[in-house]
Every structure is written in C-alpha cells, then in structure tokens.
C-alpha cells in the first residue's frame, strides 16, 4: 500500500517582503544550506518555489544547482509580478502595493510567466513544472497561461480562506476567494480552476483546516458543505470561524500536530507543509525576529518531522503528480465548507 505524501513547499523569495521594501535583498539565500541539512536528516525532498529575485541571486543559483544535481528536491516557480520582468506598472508603486498576478494585463502576465520560467530553466537546466502564485492569487487566465507553458502542478489554493479583503492595486477586487475550494488535489477545469475538470494540470491545495472549539474539525464534519443547501453552508461557516495552516509561526506546534492526526485518521493522500525562505533569516520575516525565535522554529520543525515521517512519505510535487495522475480522475472531489 502506498504511503500518503508529505509535500514540503518553500517559497523562495526576497527578505521580509511583508514590509513591502522598495529595495529587495536576498540575504536569506545564505541560510538555506542549514535547512537543507535538516531536510536531509529526515529524508525530506522539498519543492523550492522560486521567485525571480532569487532566480538571479548567485547564492541561490549555487544552492539550487546543488539541489538539482543531488536530486534532493525540486525547483519550481513563484511569481511575484512586481519583481519579475517585463516591468509594467499597474499602480503608482507596485513594490508597495504588490499586485496580484491577475491584475496585470493578460499579455503581460503571460510574458512574466514565460520570463520567470526561462530564467529558472536557464539557471538550473531542469524543466520547471510546479508553480505557486505570489500572494496566493490565481484566476482562469492565469491557470491557462501556466498550462500553455507546460506546468503540471499549481499549489496556490488555500481552502477555507478568502483573500478578497486583502488589497492589491488600489480600487481592485482584492485577492482570490477560496472559502469553498476543494481541500484535496484535483485536475483543474481551465475555465474555473476551483472546479475539478479534465485538464492535465493538477491543483494541490495547501493543508488548511477549520478549527472548532480549539480543535481541528474532522473531515467527515466539514465535508457537509458538499450538500448544496445554502443554510448548511452558512451553518458550517458559523461552526468554523478560524483555520489552522500546516505552516509554523512559532506558536502553533500543537495545532499542526492535531492537523497531522486528523489527516491520518481521515486517510488523506497528503499533507502540505508551507515554509518561506525568509523564515530562516533572523529579522527576515515578521514571525521570526530574533535568533532565539529562529532556533525555536528549527526545534518545532524537528518535532513535526519526527511525527509526520512515521506515516507520510516525502515526495516532491512532480513525484506526487506522477503518483496520482492515473487515478485522480476517478475520485469524488472534496470541497471546503
């Protein structure tokens, strides 16, 4: 019997982008050898989702080349439209407003995807087929652009979470709404990427789960949303006012362990751990400002990996795609509440 998958995705991007810096630095690239050592200790093969500023960073180029050469992980793409050429302003200050990818004109977005993909493939001499959108924002045109370029996996969907009230360009519609998105992997409908379809491109949503009374809600409960009655959807949203991510923040180790337990009991095919390259740089991320906090992050990851690797087998996104493309079309889609 095939073990379920542990998918570790690392968003590799400039330092502390939450502060919206006018000048982007890439010092966190110097910290990645240490975290790679931790991954190797637990035989974890992550997917490094790489932005343009890191694709042209000599330090990360050396690191990524080693990853590819030793087959210790996968290099993927992470598009920040405000840093990736060709440059085309959609606001008075794109570095500050950090627009969503779909807020650029369609032709410009396509050019940015191609430019980033070319840069990564030239730097690392490997096909780039896995993607995550900057700020988690996708739409149908975005997915079509990725599909046309040959991408096989996107992992931008954050179930049970809406980014509608998180602005991009001033006066825009905000980010993507994933409240009712599937919470398990599926082949996408290119016209509506939040619905299962018959394309060759897979969506692998991040492991986000609703919380009820300080506990992770069981899948059998929040799967009630598959009933189409509006009153059921409203009721389940009242039941689950908050969510927990499989994403360390320095205070959520117990909740992450509960999420792993729930995934195991529900016999889910995977869990996806989300990290950011700036997490490992002191003061490189709002979550981890001191050396002690970074040290505690490593301690939390060690405990988490000790737990996860007992029942989950580490795979890159491409390996997960290959494993599941044969049977994913036969699955009933599983949606958020």
C-alpha positions as a Python dict, from the first residue, in 0.01 Angstrom:
ca = {
    (1, 'X'): (0, 0, 0),
    (2, 'X'): (135, 343, -99),
    (3, 'X'): (203, 572, 196),
    (4, 'X'): (39, 916, 187),
    (5, 'X'): (267, 1201, 85),
    (6, 'X'): (443, 1470, 282),
    (7, 'X'): (479, 1769, 50),
    (8, 'X'): (711, 2042, 172),
    (9, 'X'): (692, 2364, -27),
    (10, 'X'): (932, 2652, 37),
    (11, 'X'): (850, 2992, -109),
    (12, 'X'): (1196, 3122, -201),
    (13, 'X'): (1171, 3500, -220),
    (14, 'X'): (1332, 3824, -109),
    (15, 'X'): (1387, 3917, 252),
    (16, 'X'): (1085, 4018, 463),
    (17, 'X'): (853, 4111, 177),
    (18, 'X'): (573, 4169, 429),
    (19, 'X'): (731, 4509, 495),
    (20, 'X'): (694, 4597, 123),
    (21, 'X'): (1055, 4710, 76),
    (22, 'X'): (1144, 4943, -211),
    (23, 'X'): (1480, 4766, -244),
    (24, 'X'): (1463, 4387, -227),
    (25, 'X'): (1753, 4196, -71),
    (26, 'X'): (1819, 3821, -83),
    (27, 'X'): (2031, 3751, 225),
    (28, 'X'): (1808, 3458, 320),
    (29, 'X'): (1968, 3256, 41),
    (30, 'X'): (2272, 3219, 265),
    (31, 'X'): (2062, 3040, 529),
    (32, 'X'): (1926, 2760, 313),
    (33, 'X'): (2215, 2515, 348),
    (34, 'X'): (2122, 2475, 714),
    (35, 'X'): (1756, 2399, 649),
    (36, 'X'): (1855, 2166, 366),
    (37, 'X'): (2063, 1976, 620),
    (38, 'X'): (1752, 1939, 837),
    (39, 'X'): (1553, 1811, 539),
    (40, 'X'): (1821, 1556, 458),
    (41, 'X'): (1828, 1437, 818),
    (42, 'X'): (1463, 1333, 780),
    (43, 'X'): (1491, 1230, 413),
    (44, 'X'): (1264, 1512, 306),
    (45, 'X'): (1274, 1628, -56),
    (46, 'X'): (1115, 1974, -71),
    (47, 'X'): (991, 2176, -365),
    (48, 'X'): (1166, 2514, -379),
    (49, 'X'): (917, 2759, -533),
    (50, 'X'): (1146, 3032, -659),
    (51, 'X'): (1077, 3398, -737),
    (52, 'X'): (1267, 3599, -997),
    (53, 'X'): (1479, 3791, -746),
    (54, 'X'): (1609, 3459, -613),
    (55, 'X'): (1645, 3300, -957),
    (56, 'X'): (1909, 3562, -1040),
    (57, 'X'): (2071, 3556, -691),
    (58, 'X'): (2418, 3392, -725),
    (59, 'X'): (2390, 3237, -380),
    (60, 'X'): (2061, 3067, -457),
    (61, 'X'): (2177, 2971, -804),
    (62, 'X'): (2461, 2776, -646),
    (63, 'X'): (2227, 2622, -389),
    (64, 'X'): (1960, 2531, -644),
    (65, 'X'): (2213, 2376, -881),
    (66, 'X'): (2325, 2152, -596),
    (67, 'X'): (1961, 2052, -526),
    (68, 'X'): (1913, 1953, -889),
    (69, 'X'): (2249, 1774, -917),
    (70, 'X'): (2195, 1569, -600),
    (71, 'X'): (1823, 1517, -675),
    (72, 'X'): (1747, 1632, -321),
    (73, 'X'): (1439, 1831, -420),
    (74, 'X'): (1256, 2009, -699),
    (75, 'X'): (1287, 2365, -830),
    (76, 'X'): (953, 2532, -903),
    (77, 'X'): (830, 2884, -979),
    (78, 'X'): (683, 3150, -751),
    (79, 'X'): (575, 3455, -950),
    (80, 'X'): (593, 3799, -793),
    (81, 'X'): (474, 4019, -1074),
    (82, 'X'): (616, 4335, -920),
    (83, 'X'): (973, 4198, -928),
    (84, 'X'): (967, 3990, -1246),
    (85, 'X'): (1031, 4138, -1592),
    (86, 'X'): (895, 4257, -1822),
    (87, 'X'): (820, 4552, -1596),
    (88, 'X'): (479, 4710, -1643),
    (89, 'X'): (332, 4932, -1373),
    (90, 'X'): (-30, 4874, -1275),
    (91, 'X'): (-24, 5109, -974),
    (92, 'X'): (164, 5416, -858),
    (93, 'X'): (406, 5192, -663),
    (94, 'X'): (394, 4821, -743),
    (95, 'X'): (666, 4740, -487),
    (96, 'X'): (440, 4879, -216),
    (97, 'X'): (101, 4754, -336),
    (98, 'X'): (234, 4415, -455),
    (99, 'X'): (-41, 4350, -712),
    (100, 'X'): (-188, 4005, -765),
    (101, 'X'): (-76, 3835, -1084),
    (102, 'X'): (-420, 3858, -1241),
    (103, 'X'): (-415, 4238, -1200),
    (104, 'X'): (-165, 4272, -1484),
    (105, 'X'): (-296, 4272, -1842),
    (106, 'X'): (-328, 3918, -1971),
    (107, 'X'): (-49, 3952, -2227),
    (108, 'X'): (186, 4098, -1964),
    (109, 'X'): (109, 3818, -1718),
    (110, 'X'): (184, 3558, -1986),
    (111, 'X'): (514, 3732, -2063),
    (112, 'X'): (607, 3738, -1694),
    (113, 'X'): (534, 3366, -1655),
    (114, 'X'): (748, 3289, -1959),
    (115, 'X'): (1029, 3518, -1843),
    (116, 'X'): (1045, 3362, -1495),
    (117, 'X'): (1025, 3009, -1633),
    (118, 'X'): (1301, 3077, -1884),
    (119, 'X'): (1521, 3228, -1612),
    (120, 'X'): (1475, 2924, -1386),
    (121, 'X'): (1528, 2669, -1662),
    (122, 'X'): (1840, 2851, -1783),
    (123, 'X'): (1980, 2875, -1430),
    (124, 'X'): (1913, 2516, -1323),
    (125, 'X'): (1892, 2324, -1651),
    (126, 'X'): (1579, 2140, -1545),
    (127, 'X'): (1213, 2159, -1653),
    (128, 'X'): (1003, 2388, -1433),
    (129, 'X'): (656, 2238, -1395),
    (130, 'X'): (535, 2337, -1045),
    (131, 'X'): (407, 2684, -957),
    (132, 'X'): (265, 2893, -675),
    (133, 'X'): (125, 3239, -733),
    (134, 'X'): (256, 3532, -535),
    (135, 'X'): (6, 3626, -264),
    (136, 'X'): (-194, 3308, -342),
    (137, 'X'): (-386, 3473, -626),
    (138, 'X'): (-500, 3284, -937),
    (139, 'X'): (-783, 3300, -1189),
    (140, 'X'): (-875, 3110, -1504),
    (141, 'X'): (-649, 3310, -1736),
    (142, 'X'): (-355, 3269, -1500),
    (143, 'X'): (-402, 2891, -1495),
    (144, 'X'): (-440, 2879, -1875),
    (145, 'X'): (-109, 3064, -1912),
    (146, 'X'): (61, 2813, -1684),
    (147, 'X'): (-100, 2520, -1866),
    (148, 'X'): (10, 2654, -2206),
    (149, 'X'): (366, 2689, -2078),
    (150, 'X'): (372, 2323, -1974),
    (151, 'X'): (316, 2347, -1600),
    (152, 'X'): (168, 2036, -1442),
    (153, 'X'): (105, 2148, -1081),
    (154, 'X'): (-18, 2463, -911),
    (155, 'X'): (-36, 2489, -532),
    (156, 'X'): (-185, 2835, -478),
    (157, 'X'): (-525, 2738, -334),
    (158, 'X'): (-574, 2794, 40),
    (159, 'X'): (-902, 2619, 135),
    (160, 'X'): (-1135, 2786, 389),
    (161, 'X'): (-956, 3120, 331),
    (162, 'X'): (-1068, 3425, 134),
    (163, 'X'): (-822, 3696, 31),
    (164, 'X'): (-1096, 3924, -103),
    (165, 'X'): (-1039, 4187, 167),
    (166, 'X'): (-661, 4185, 118),
    (167, 'X'): (-596, 4457, -140),
    (168, 'X'): (-362, 4455, -434),
    (169, 'X'): (-387, 4758, -661),
    (170, 'X'): (-591, 5040, -507),
    (171, 'X'): (-955, 5007, -606),
    (172, 'X'): (-911, 4647, -719),
    (173, 'X'): (-1122, 4348, -618),
    (174, 'X'): (-865, 4207, -379),
    (175, 'X'): (-738, 3851, -382),
    (176, 'X'): (-890, 3512, -457),
    (177, 'X'): (-1177, 3364, -257),
    (178, 'X'): (-1106, 3001, -162),
    (179, 'X'): (-1373, 2955, 107),
    (180, 'X'): (-1546, 2684, -96),
    (181, 'X'): (-1242, 2547, -278),
    (182, 'X'): (-1157, 2176, -271),
    (183, 'X'): (-917, 2078, 5),
    (184, 'X'): (-772, 1774, -172),
    (185, 'X'): (-583, 1751, -501),
    (186, 'X'): (-771, 1750, -831),
    (187, 'X'): (-721, 1803, -1203),
    (188, 'X'): (-849, 2151, -1283),
    (189, 'X'): (-1118, 2286, -1510),
    (190, 'X'): (-926, 2552, -1702),
    (191, 'X'): (-1237, 2771, -1724),
    (192, 'X'): (-1287, 2758, -1347),
    (193, 'X'): (-971, 2639, -1168),
    (194, 'X'): (-1162, 2592, -842),
    (195, 'X'): (-1360, 2310, -1001),
    (196, 'X'): (-1235, 1964, -1098),
    (197, 'X'): (-1207, 1913, -1473),
    (198, 'X'): (-1034, 1716, -1744),
    (199, 'X'): (-718, 1917, -1796),
    (200, 'X'): (-370, 1777, -1743),
    (201, 'X'): (-293, 2035, -1474),
    (202, 'X'): (-331, 1947, -1107),
    (203, 'X'): (-417, 2173, -816),
    (204, 'X'): (-264, 2066, -483),
    (205, 'X'): (-423, 2287, -215),
    (206, 'X'): (-228, 2387, 93),
    (207, 'X'): (-313, 2197, 412),
    (208, 'X'): (-552, 2441, 581),
    (209, 'X'): (-826, 2311, 808),
    (210, 'X'): (-1112, 2474, 1004),
    (211, 'X'): (-1094, 2490, 1381),
    (212, 'X'): (-1391, 2425, 1611),
    (213, 'X'): (-1358, 2473, 1987),
    (214, 'X'): (-980, 2487, 1960),
    (215, 'X'): (-963, 2153, 1777),
    (216, 'X'): (-917, 2063, 1413),
    (217, 'X'): (-1259, 1975, 1275),
    (218, 'X'): (-1289, 1622, 1140),
    (219, 'X'): (-1318, 1584, 763),
    (220, 'X'): (-1646, 1396, 795),
    (221, 'X'): (-1797, 1708, 953),
    (222, 'X'): (-1678, 1986, 724),
    (223, 'X'): (-1744, 1775, 417),
    (224, 'X'): (-2112, 1858, 485),
    (225, 'X'): (-2064, 2151, 252),
    (226, 'X'): (-2099, 1913, -42),
    (227, 'X'): (-2471, 1948, 28),
    (228, 'X'): (-2571, 2243, -186),
    (229, 'X'): (-2826, 2394, 54),
    (230, 'X'): (-2730, 2750, 146),
    (231, 'X'): (-2838, 2715, 507),
    (232, 'X'): (-2592, 2427, 552),
    (233, 'X'): (-2307, 2637, 414),
    (234, 'X'): (-2396, 2928, 642),
    (235, 'X'): (-2419, 2698, 943),
    (236, 'X'): (-2083, 2531, 879),
    (237, 'X'): (-1914, 2870, 846),
    (238, 'X'): (-2051, 2970, 1186),
    (239, 'X'): (-1918, 2645, 1330),
    (240, 'X'): (-1568, 2703, 1194),
    (241, 'X'): (-1475, 3071, 1238),
    (242, 'X'): (-1099, 3014, 1218),
    (243, 'X'): (-846, 2795, 1044),
    (244, 'X'): (-507, 2638, 1110),
    (245, 'X'): (-236, 2605, 848),
    (246, 'X'): (40, 2348, 830),
    (247, 'X'): (274, 2645, 844),
    (248, 'X'): (484, 2714, 1155),
    (249, 'X'): (450, 3054, 1318),
    (250, 'X'): (633, 2988, 1645),
    (251, 'X'): (314, 2932, 1846),
    (252, 'X'): (119, 2659, 1666),
    (253, 'X'): (312, 2332, 1706),
    (254, 'X'): (24, 2163, 1893),
    (255, 'X'): (-228, 2269, 1629),
    (256, 'X'): (-6, 2143, 1349),
    (257, 'X'): (26, 1809, 1526),
    (258, 'X'): (-354, 1795, 1551),
    (259, 'X'): (-379, 1865, 1179),
    (260, 'X'): (-145, 1573, 1107),
    (261, 'X'): (-351, 1348, 1334),
    (262, 'X'): (-672, 1449, 1154),
    (263, 'X'): (-518, 1386, 811),
    (264, 'X'): (-406, 1041, 921),
    (265, 'X'): (-744, 947, 1067),
    (266, 'X'): (-922, 1073, 754),
    (267, 'X'): (-677, 874, 537),
    (268, 'X'): (-596, 1177, 325),
    (269, 'X'): (-349, 1136, 41),
    (270, 'X'): (-114, 1412, 152),
    (271, 'X'): (-31, 1696, 383),
    (272, 'X'): (145, 2006, 255),
    (273, 'X'): (379, 2199, 482),
    (274, 'X'): (440, 2561, 379),
    (275, 'X'): (763, 2744, 459),
    (276, 'X'): (922, 3069, 346),
    (277, 'X'): (1292, 3116, 285),
    (278, 'X'): (1287, 3433, 499),
    (279, 'X'): (1170, 3226, 798),
    (280, 'X'): (1529, 3111, 844),
    (281, 'X'): (1687, 3458, 842),
    (282, 'X'): (1683, 3649, 1170),
    (283, 'X'): (1462, 3956, 1119),
    (284, 'X'): (1393, 3834, 767),
    (285, 'X'): (1029, 3762, 847),
    (286, 'X'): (776, 3921, 1080),
    (287, 'X'): (720, 3583, 1251),
    (288, 'X'): (1083, 3522, 1347),
    (289, 'X'): (1267, 3835, 1456),
    (290, 'X'): (1535, 3705, 1693),
    (291, 'X'): (1797, 3433, 1687),
    (292, 'X'): (1606, 3253, 1961),
    (293, 'X'): (1285, 3254, 1758),
    (294, 'X'): (1465, 3111, 1455),
    (295, 'X'): (1621, 2843, 1677),
    (296, 'X'): (1275, 2756, 1813),
    (297, 'X'): (1147, 2728, 1455),
    (298, 'X'): (1408, 2459, 1387),
    (299, 'X'): (1308, 2280, 1707),
    (300, 'X'): (941, 2286, 1604),
    (301, 'X'): (1029, 2151, 1261),
    (302, 'X'): (1229, 1866, 1412),
    (303, 'X'): (934, 1763, 1630),
    (304, 'X'): (696, 1797, 1338),
    (305, 'X'): (916, 1589, 1108),
    (306, 'X'): (957, 1322, 1374),
    (307, 'X'): (579, 1290, 1380),
    (308, 'X'): (499, 1323, 1008),
    (309, 'X'): (764, 1089, 871),
    (310, 'X'): (624, 795, 1069),
    (311, 'X'): (318, 772, 843),
    (312, 'X'): (387, 1003, 546),
    (313, 'X'): (646, 960, 271),
    (314, 'X'): (826, 1271, 145),
    (315, 'X'): (771, 1350, -223),
    (316, 'X'): (829, 1648, -447),
    (317, 'X'): (531, 1800, -625),
    (318, 'X'): (630, 1639, -953),
    (319, 'X'): (657, 1299, -786),
    (320, 'X'): (314, 1348, -630),
    (321, 'X'): (171, 1440, -971),
    (322, 'X'): (318, 1129, -1133),
    (323, 'X'): (185, 913, -850),
    (324, 'X'): (-173, 1039, -871),
    (325, 'X'): (-247, 1134, -1230),
    (326, 'X'): (-354, 778, -1306),
    (327, 'X'): (-636, 768, -1052),
    (328, 'X'): (-724, 1130, -972),
    (329, 'X'): (-998, 1146, -1235),
    (330, 'X'): (-1184, 864, -1062),
    (331, 'X'): (-1202, 1045, -728),
    (332, 'X'): (-1501, 1236, -597),
    (333, 'X'): (-1386, 1595, -539),
    (334, 'X'): (-1365, 1704, -175),
    (335, 'X'): (-1460, 2068, -110),
    (336, 'X'): (-1425, 2319, 170),
    (337, 'X'): (-1715, 2423, 387),
}
